[in-house]
Coordinates of C-alpha atoms in Angstrom, one line a residue:
X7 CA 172.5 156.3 153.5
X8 CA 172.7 159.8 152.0
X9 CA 175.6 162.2 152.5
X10 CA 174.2 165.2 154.4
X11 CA 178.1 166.6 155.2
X12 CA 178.2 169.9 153.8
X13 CA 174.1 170.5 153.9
X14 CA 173.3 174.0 155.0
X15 CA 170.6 173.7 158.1
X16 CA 167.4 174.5 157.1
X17 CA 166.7 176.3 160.4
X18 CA 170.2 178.1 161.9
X19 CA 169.8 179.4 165.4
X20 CA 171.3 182.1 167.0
X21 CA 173.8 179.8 168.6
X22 CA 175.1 178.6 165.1
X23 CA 175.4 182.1 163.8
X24 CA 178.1 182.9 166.9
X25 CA 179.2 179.3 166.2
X26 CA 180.0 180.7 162.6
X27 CA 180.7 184.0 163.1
X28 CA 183.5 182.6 166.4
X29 CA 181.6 185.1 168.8
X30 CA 179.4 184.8 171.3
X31 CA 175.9 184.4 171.1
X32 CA 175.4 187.4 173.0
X33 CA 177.7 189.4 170.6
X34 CA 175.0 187.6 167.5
X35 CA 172.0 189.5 169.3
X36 CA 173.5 192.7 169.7
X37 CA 174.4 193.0 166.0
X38 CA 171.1 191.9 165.3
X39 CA 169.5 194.6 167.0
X40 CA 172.2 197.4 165.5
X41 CA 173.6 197.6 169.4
X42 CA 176.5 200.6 167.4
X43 CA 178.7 199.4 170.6
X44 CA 179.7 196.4 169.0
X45 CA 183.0 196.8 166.4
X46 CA 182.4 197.3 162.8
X47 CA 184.6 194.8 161.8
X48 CA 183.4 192.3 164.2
X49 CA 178.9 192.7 163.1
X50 CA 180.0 192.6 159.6
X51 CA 181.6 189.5 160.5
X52 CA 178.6 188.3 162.1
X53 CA 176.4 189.5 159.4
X54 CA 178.3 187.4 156.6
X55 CA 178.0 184.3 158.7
X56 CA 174.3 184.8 159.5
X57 CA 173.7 185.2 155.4
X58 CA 175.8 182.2 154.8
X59 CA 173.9 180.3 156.9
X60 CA 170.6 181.4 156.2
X61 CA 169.4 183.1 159.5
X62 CA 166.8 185.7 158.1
X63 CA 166.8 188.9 160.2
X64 CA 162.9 189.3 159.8
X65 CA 162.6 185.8 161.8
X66 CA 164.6 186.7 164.5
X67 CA 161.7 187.6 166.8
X68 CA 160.1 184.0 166.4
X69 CA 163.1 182.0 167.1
X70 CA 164.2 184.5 170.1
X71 CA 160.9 184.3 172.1
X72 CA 160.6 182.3 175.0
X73 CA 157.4 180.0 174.9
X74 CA 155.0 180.5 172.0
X75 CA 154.6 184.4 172.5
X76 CA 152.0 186.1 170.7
X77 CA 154.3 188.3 168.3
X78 CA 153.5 191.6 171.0
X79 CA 154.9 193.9 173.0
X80 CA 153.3 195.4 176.3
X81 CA 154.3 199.4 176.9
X82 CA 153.3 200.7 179.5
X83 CA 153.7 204.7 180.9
X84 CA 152.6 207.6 183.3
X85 CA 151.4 210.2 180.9
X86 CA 150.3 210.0 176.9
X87 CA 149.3 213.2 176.9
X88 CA 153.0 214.4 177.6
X89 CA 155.2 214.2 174.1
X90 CA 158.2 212.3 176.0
X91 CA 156.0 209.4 176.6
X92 CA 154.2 209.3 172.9
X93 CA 158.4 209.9 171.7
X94 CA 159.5 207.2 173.9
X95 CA 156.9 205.0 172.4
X96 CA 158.1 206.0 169.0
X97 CA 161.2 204.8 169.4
X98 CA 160.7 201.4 171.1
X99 CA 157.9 200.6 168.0
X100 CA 160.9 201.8 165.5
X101 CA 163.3 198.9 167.4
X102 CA 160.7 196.1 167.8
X103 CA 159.0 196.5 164.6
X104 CA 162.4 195.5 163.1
X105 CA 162.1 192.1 164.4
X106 CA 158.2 191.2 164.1
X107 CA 157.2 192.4 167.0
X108 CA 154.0 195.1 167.3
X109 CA 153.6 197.6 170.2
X110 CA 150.7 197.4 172.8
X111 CA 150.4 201.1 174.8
X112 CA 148.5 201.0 178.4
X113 CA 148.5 204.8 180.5
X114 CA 148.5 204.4 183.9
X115 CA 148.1 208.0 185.2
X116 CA 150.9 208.0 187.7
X117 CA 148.3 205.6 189.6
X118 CA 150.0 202.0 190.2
X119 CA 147.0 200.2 190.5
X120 CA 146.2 201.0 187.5
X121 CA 150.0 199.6 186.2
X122 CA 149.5 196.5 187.9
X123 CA 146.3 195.5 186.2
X124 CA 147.8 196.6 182.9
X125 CA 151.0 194.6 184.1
X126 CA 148.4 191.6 185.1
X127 CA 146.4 191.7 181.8
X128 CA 149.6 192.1 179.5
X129 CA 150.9 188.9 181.0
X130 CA 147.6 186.9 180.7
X131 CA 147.3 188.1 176.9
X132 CA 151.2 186.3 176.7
X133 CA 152.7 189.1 175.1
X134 CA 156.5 188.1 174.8
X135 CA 157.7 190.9 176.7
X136 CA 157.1 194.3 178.7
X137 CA 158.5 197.9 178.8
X138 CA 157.6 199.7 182.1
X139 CA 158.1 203.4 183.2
X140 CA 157.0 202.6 186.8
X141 CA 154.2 204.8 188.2
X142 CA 156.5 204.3 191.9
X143 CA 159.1 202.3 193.8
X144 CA 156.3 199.6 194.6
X145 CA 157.1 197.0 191.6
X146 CA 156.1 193.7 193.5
X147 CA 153.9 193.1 190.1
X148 CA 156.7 193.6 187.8
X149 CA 159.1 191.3 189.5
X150 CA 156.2 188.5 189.6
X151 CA 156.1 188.9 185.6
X152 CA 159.5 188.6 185.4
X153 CA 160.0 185.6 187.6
X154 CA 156.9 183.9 185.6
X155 CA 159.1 184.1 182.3
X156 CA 157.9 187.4 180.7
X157 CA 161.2 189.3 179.9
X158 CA 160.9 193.1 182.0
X159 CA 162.5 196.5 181.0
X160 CA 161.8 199.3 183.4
X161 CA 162.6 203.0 181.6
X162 CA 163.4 206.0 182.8
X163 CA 163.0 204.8 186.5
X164 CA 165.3 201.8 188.0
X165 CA 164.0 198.6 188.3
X166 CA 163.3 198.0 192.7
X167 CA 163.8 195.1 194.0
X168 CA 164.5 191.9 191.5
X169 CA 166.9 192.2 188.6
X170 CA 165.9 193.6 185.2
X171 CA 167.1 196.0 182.1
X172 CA 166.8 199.4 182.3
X173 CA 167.5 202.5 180.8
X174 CA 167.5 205.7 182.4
X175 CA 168.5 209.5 181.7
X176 CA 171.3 211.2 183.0
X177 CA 168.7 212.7 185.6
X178 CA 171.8 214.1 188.0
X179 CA 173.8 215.3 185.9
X180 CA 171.6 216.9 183.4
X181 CA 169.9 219.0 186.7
X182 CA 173.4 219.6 188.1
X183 CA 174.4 221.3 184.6
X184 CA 171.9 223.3 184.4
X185 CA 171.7 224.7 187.4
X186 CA 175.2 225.8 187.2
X187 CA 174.7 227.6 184.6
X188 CA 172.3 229.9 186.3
X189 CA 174.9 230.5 188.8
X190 CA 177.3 231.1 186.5
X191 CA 175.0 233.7 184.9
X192 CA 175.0 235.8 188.5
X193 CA 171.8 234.2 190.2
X194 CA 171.7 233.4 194.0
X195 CA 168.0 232.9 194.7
X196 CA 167.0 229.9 192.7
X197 CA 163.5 228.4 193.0
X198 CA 162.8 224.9 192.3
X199 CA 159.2 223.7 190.8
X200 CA 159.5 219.6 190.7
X201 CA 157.4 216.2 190.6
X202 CA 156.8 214.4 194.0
X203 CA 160.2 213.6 195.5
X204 CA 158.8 209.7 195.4
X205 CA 159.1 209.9 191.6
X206 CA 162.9 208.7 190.8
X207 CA 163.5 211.4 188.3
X208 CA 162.0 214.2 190.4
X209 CA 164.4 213.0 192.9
X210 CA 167.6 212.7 191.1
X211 CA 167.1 215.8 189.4
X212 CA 166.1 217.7 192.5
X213 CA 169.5 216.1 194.1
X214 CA 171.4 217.5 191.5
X215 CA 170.0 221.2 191.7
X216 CA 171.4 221.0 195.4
X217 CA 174.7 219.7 194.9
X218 CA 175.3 222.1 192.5
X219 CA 174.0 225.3 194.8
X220 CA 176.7 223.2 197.1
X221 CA 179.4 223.5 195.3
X222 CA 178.8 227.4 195.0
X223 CA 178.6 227.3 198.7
X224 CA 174.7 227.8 198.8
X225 CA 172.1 225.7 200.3
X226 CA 168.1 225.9 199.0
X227 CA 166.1 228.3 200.7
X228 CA 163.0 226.3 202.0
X229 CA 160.7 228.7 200.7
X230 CA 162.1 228.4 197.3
X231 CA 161.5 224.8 196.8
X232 CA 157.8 224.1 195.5
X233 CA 157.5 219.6 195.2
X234 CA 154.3 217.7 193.5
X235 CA 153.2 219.4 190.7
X236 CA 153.1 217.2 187.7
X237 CA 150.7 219.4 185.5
X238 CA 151.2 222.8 184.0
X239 CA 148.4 224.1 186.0
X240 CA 149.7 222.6 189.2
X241 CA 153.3 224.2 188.4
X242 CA 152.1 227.7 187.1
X243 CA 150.4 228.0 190.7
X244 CA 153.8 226.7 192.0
X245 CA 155.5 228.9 190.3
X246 CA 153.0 232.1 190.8
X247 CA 153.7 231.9 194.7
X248 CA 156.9 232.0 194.6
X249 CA 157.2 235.1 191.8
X250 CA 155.0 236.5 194.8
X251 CA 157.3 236.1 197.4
X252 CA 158.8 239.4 199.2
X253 CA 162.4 238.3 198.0
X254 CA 161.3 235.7 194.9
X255 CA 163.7 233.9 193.1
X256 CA 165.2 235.3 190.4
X257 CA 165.9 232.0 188.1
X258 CA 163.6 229.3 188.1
X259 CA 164.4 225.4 187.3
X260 CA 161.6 223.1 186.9
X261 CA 162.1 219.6 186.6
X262 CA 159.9 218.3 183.7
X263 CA 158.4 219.8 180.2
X264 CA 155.2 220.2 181.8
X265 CA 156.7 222.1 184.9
X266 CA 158.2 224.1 182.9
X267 CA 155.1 225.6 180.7
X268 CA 153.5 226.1 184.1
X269 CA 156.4 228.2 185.1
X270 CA 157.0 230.3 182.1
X271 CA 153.2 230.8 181.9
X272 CA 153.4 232.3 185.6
X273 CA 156.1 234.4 184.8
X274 CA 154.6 236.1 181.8
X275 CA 151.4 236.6 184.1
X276 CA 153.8 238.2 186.9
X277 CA 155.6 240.7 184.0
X278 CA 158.4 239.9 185.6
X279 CA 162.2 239.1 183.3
X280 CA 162.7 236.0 186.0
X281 CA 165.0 233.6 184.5
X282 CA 163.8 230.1 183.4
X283 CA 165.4 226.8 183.1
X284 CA 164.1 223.0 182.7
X285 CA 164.4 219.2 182.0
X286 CA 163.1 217.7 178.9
X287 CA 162.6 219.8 175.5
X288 CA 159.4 220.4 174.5
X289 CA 157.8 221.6 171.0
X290 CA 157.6 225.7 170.5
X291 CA 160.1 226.2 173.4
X292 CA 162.1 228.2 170.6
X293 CA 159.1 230.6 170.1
X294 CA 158.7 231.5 173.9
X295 CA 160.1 234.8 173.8
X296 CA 162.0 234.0 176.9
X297 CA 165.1 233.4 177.5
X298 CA 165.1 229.8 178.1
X299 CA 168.2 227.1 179.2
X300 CA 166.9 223.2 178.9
X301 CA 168.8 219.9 179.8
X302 CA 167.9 217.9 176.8
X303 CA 167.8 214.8 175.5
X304 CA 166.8 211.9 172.7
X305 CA 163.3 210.5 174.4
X306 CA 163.4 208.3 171.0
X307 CA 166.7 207.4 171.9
X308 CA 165.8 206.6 175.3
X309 CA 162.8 204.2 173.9
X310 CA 164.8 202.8 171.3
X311 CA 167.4 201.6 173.8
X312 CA 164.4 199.6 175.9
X313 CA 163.8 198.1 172.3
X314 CA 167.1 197.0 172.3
X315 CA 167.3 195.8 175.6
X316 CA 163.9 193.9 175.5
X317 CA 164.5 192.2 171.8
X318 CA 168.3 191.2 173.3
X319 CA 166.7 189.8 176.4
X320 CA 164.3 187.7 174.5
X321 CA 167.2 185.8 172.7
X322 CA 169.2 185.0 176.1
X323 CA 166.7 184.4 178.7
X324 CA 165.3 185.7 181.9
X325 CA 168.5 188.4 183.6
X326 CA 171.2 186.8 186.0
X327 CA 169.6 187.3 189.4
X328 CA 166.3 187.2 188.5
X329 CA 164.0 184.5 187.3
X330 CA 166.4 182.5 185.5
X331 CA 170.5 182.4 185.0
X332 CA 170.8 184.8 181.8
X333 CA 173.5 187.2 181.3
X334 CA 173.2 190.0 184.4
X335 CA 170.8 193.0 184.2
X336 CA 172.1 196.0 181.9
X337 CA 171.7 199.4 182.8
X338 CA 171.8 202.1 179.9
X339 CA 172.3 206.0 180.9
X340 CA 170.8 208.4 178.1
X341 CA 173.0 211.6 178.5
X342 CA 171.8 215.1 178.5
X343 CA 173.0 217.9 177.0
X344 CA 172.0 221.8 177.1
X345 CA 169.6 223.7 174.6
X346 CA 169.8 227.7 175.0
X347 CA 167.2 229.5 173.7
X348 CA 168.2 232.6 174.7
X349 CA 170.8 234.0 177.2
X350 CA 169.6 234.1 181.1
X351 CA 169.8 237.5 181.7
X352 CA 172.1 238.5 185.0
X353 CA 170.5 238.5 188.6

């Protein structure tokens, strides 16, 4: 009989790493996928015990996935032809790439029929996994994935209904921010140009322009508030009638990119030196000529975090609450932070 004591395993999982490394598995993954959260001392210890044993980083992805997946990775968004989504997608590509894994991009339109039979034909090509910025609250299709085995991140919008990763922006408390800094530059009469209030962010961020009039003691005039447009056609119109208004607004906060070149298309058309202010930071907003005040953020940050979240989830099975008994459902908040370009002129 041969002496095998001492004989390195040919194939080390993930489990022998931690086992190695005296961590949990879970702690293994998250060094794997350069989660920064984890203590320096504590990856490099797991990195030296994944060398020593063997476990190559660029085979991760095939002894993570659950089943016999296909080596792909379903993304699926509202809008291509806005930048956040094509950034987003940039940074969940940068994450999974890392481990094997290749990118497949479906648009729905903001139309959920449409995501469901992306959802449907994702999960009938076996890809090992799904990112989903949900078109609306209805996610019956996405919780059937996930409680069929195929591992579910929702971005940007909270998953509804059955447990799952997610990652989401600050929308609150970037929207509160900003608006506060239009009061604190002198302006009362605030207009509003935002997405349908059924869209998550559009909500949040509309919730946090009116706790922040609130706190200054003002409510939203009515006839200041313009909700739907998603376009920048549909928010320069938006934004037209209320530059046309007897008393108009003198600041305006729009809630997305593509609001927000509506609106400061509108206000060059109306001559007039209204104030401007928006979510998400968009290419040339430097060049505008106007003074401009933008809660900002990393969209590639916000994608590569779903990366993260998807390639973790593949290595410790389906979330806590969902389809199986894995460690519970993580929730990641992308902070915002404000971009001046230009000083709001007073009231």
């Amino acid at each position: 009989m041969s002496d095998t004591r001492g004989a390195k395993d040919p194939h080390p999982t993930l489990r022998d790493v931690a086992q190695q490394a005296q961590v949990s598995a879970m702690t293994v993954s998250r060094v794997l996928r350069d989660d920064p959260r984890v203590l320096p001392a504590t990856a490099a210890r797991v990195r030296a015990a994944a060398a020593e044993l063997g476990y190559r980083r660029n085979e991760m992805a095939r002894s993570l996935r659950l089943g016999s997946g296909t080596g792909l990775v379903g993304l699926v968004v509202t809008n291509l032809a806005n930048p956040f989504y094509s950034r987003l997608a940039l940074g969940v590509d940068a994450v999974v790439a890392q481990h094997g894994l290749k990118t497949v991009i479906g648009n729905t339109g903001h139309d959920v029929d449409s995501e469901r039979g992306l959802v449907a034909d994702l999960v009938a090509r076996r890809v090992d996994g799904i990112i989903v910025v949900p078109a609306a609250d209805d996610q019956r299709h996405l919780a059937a994935a996930a409680a069929g085995g195929v591992p579910v991140v929702v971005a940007s919008r909270p998953p509804n209904g059955f447990a799952a990763d997610c990652v989401l922006v600050d929308d609150y408390g970037g929207a509160r921010t900003v608006t506060r800094h239009l009061l604190d530059a002198g302006h009362r009469r605030i207009g509003f140009v935002g997405s349908p209030p059924a869209v998550y962010t559009a909500a949040e961020r509309l919730r946090g322009f009116t706790d922040a009039l609130a706190d200054a003691g003002l409510k939203p005039e009515p006839d200041h508030v313009r909700l739907g447009p998603q376009e920048t056609e549909e928010a320069g119109r938006a934004a037209a009638e209320l530059l046309d208004l007897r008393q108009p607004p003198t600041a305006l906060f729009c809630s997305n990119n593509r609001n927000t070149i509506g609106a400061f298309r509108a206000i060059r058309g109306a001559g007039t030196d209204t104030a401007l202010a928006g979510f998400d930071d968009f290419e040339l907003a430097d060049v505008l000529g106007l003074p401009l005040t933008i809660a900002a953020y990393d969209s590639d940050e916000l994608g590569r975090e779903a990366g993260r979240l998807l390639v973790g989830r593949l290595g410790e099975g389906p979330a806590e609450g969902g389809s199986g008994s894995g460690p519970p459902a993580r929730r990641v908040v992308v902070p915002t932070s404000l971009v001046h370009y230009g000083t709001p002129g007073p009231a």
